[in-house]
mmCIF file of C-alpha atoms in Angstrom:
data_model
loop_
_atom_site.group_PDB
_atom_site.id
_atom_site.type_symbol
_atom_site.label_atom_id
_atom_site.label_comp_id
_atom_site.label_asym_id
_atom_site.label_seq_id
_atom_site.Cartn_x
_atom_site.Cartn_y
_atom_site.Cartn_z
ATOM 1 C CA MET A 1143 0.000 0.000 0.000
ATOM 2 C CA ALA A 1144 1.073 3.552 -0.671
ATOM 3 C CA GLN A 1145 1.916 6.080 1.979
ATOM 4 C CA LEU A 1146 0.916 9.721 1.689
ATOM 5 C CA THR A 1147 2.465 12.737 3.337
ATOM 6 C CA VAL A 1148 0.677 16.063 3.423
ATOM 7 C CA ARG A 1149 2.782 19.092 4.286
ATOM 8 C CA ASN A 1150 1.869 22.641 5.263
ATOM 9 C CA VAL A 1151 -1.552 21.825 6.693
ATOM 10 C CA ASP A 1152 -2.964 24.672 8.751
ATOM 11 C CA ASP A 1153 -2.933 23.909 12.486
ATOM 12 C CA SER A 1154 -6.690 24.481 12.753
ATOM 13 C CA ILE A 1155 -7.320 21.888 10.013
ATOM 14 C CA ALA A 1156 -5.077 19.345 11.738
ATOM 15 C CA ALA A 1157 -6.877 19.968 15.030
ATOM 16 C CA ALA A 1158 -10.282 19.607 13.341
ATOM 17 C CA LEU A 1159 -9.194 16.280 11.825
ATOM 18 C CA LYS A 1160 -8.076 14.996 15.215
ATOM 19 C CA GLU A 1161 -11.331 16.151 16.811
ATOM 20 C CA ARG A 1162 -13.416 14.518 14.073
ATOM 21 C CA ALA A 1163 -11.494 11.272 14.512
ATOM 22 C CA ALA A 1164 -11.971 11.305 18.270
ATOM 23 C CA LYS A 1165 -15.725 11.892 17.909
ATOM 24 C CA ALA A 1166 -15.919 8.912 15.543
ATOM 25 C CA GLY A 1167 -13.832 6.746 17.864
ATOM 26 C CA ARG A 1168 -11.071 6.320 15.299
ATOM 27 C CA SER A 1169 -7.418 7.202 15.155
ATOM 28 C CA ALA A 1170 -6.497 10.305 13.185
ATOM 29 C CA GLU A 1171 -4.862 8.097 10.563
ATOM 30 C CA ALA A 1172 -7.978 5.945 10.195
ATOM 31 C CA GLU A 1173 -10.101 9.071 9.883
ATOM 32 C CA HIS A 1174 -7.821 10.439 7.160
ATOM 33 C CA ARG A 1175 -8.215 7.178 5.215
ATOM 34 C CA ARG A 1176 -11.986 7.292 5.617
ATOM 35 C CA ILE A 1177 -12.190 10.891 4.356
ATOM 36 C CA LEU A 1178 -10.087 10.017 1.306
ATOM 37 C CA GLU A 1179 -12.179 6.916 0.576
ATOM 38 C CA GLU A 1180 -15.440 8.825 0.841
ATOM 39 C CA ALA A 1181 -14.161 11.554 -1.441
ATOM 40 C CA LEU A 1182 -12.476 9.432 -4.090
ATOM 41 C CA ARG A 1183 -13.717 5.855 -4.257
ATOM 42 C CA PRO A 1184 -16.187 5.426 -7.162
ATOM 43 C CA GLY A 1185 -19.623 4.319 -6.055
ATOM 44 C CA HIS A 1186 -18.721 4.969 -2.456
ATOM 45 C CA ARG A 1187 -19.562 8.668 -2.484
ATOM 46 C CA SER A 1188 -22.951 9.435 -1.100
ATOM 47 C CA ASP A 1189 -25.410 11.181 -3.353
ATOM 48 C CA PHE A 1190 -26.435 14.401 -1.608
ATOM 49 C CA PHE A 1191 -30.034 14.305 -2.809
ATOM 50 C CA ALA A 1192 -30.501 10.628 -1.984
ATOM 51 C CA GLU A 1193 -29.112 11.321 1.469
ATOM 52 C CA ALA A 1194 -31.458 14.297 1.910
ATOM 53 C CA ARG A 1195 -34.480 12.228 0.815
ATOM 54 C CA SER A 1196 -33.599 9.478 3.274
ATOM 55 C CA ARG A 1197 -33.529 12.004 6.115
ATOM 56 C CA ARG A 1198 -36.809 13.698 5.201
ATOM 57 C CA VAL A 1199 -39.162 13.906 8.144
ATOM 58 C CA LYS A 1200 -42.654 12.570 7.574
ATOM 59 C CA LEU A 1201 -45.265 14.875 9.090
ATOM 60 C CA ALA A 1202 -48.408 13.596 10.747
ATOM 61 C CA PRO A 1203 -51.613 13.861 8.702
ATOM 62 C CA GLY A 1204 -53.200 17.280 9.078
ATOM 63 C CA THR A 1205 -49.920 19.002 9.937
ATOM 64 C CA PRO A 1206 -49.604 22.207 7.906
ATOM 65 C CA THR A 1207 -46.987 22.188 5.180
ATOM 66 C CA THR A 1208 -44.202 24.759 5.154
ATOM 67 C CA THR A 1209 -45.973 26.487 2.272
ATOM 68 C CA GLU A 1210 -49.151 26.796 4.328
ATOM 69 C CA VAL A 1211 -47.228 28.119 7.335
ATOM 70 C CA LEU A 1212 -45.442 30.718 5.195
ATOM 71 C CA ARG A 1213 -48.693 31.826 3.548
ATOM 72 C CA ALA A 1214 -50.430 32.176 6.914
ATOM 73 C CA ASP A 1215 -47.501 34.214 8.224
ATOM 74 C CA ARG A 1216 -47.519 36.428 5.130
ATOM 75 C CA ASP A 1217 -51.287 36.920 5.390
ATOM 76 C CA ARG A 1218 -50.963 37.808 9.078
ATOM 77 C CA ASP A 1219 -48.294 40.418 8.259
ATOM 78 C CA GLU A 1220 -50.429 41.918 5.486
ATOM 79 C CA ALA A 1221 -53.414 42.172 7.831
ATOM 80 C CA SER A 1222 -51.378 44.119 10.387
#
């Protein structure tokens, strides 16, 4: 396997990488590998829109939509 060396990384970026790794329970080196894999491995990258759809919250029946809430707010402001 290849080894990579990255020079001249800003201290705040290095600290953020270490923090991210600690939050994930991984070593900094393992976190670096994961970031590279997610960014570069074909088919491994997540599709933003698919990810967003999977996280969409389903509202209970009868709950006003965001459009309805915005219209009601606009109508209230116009009535004032």
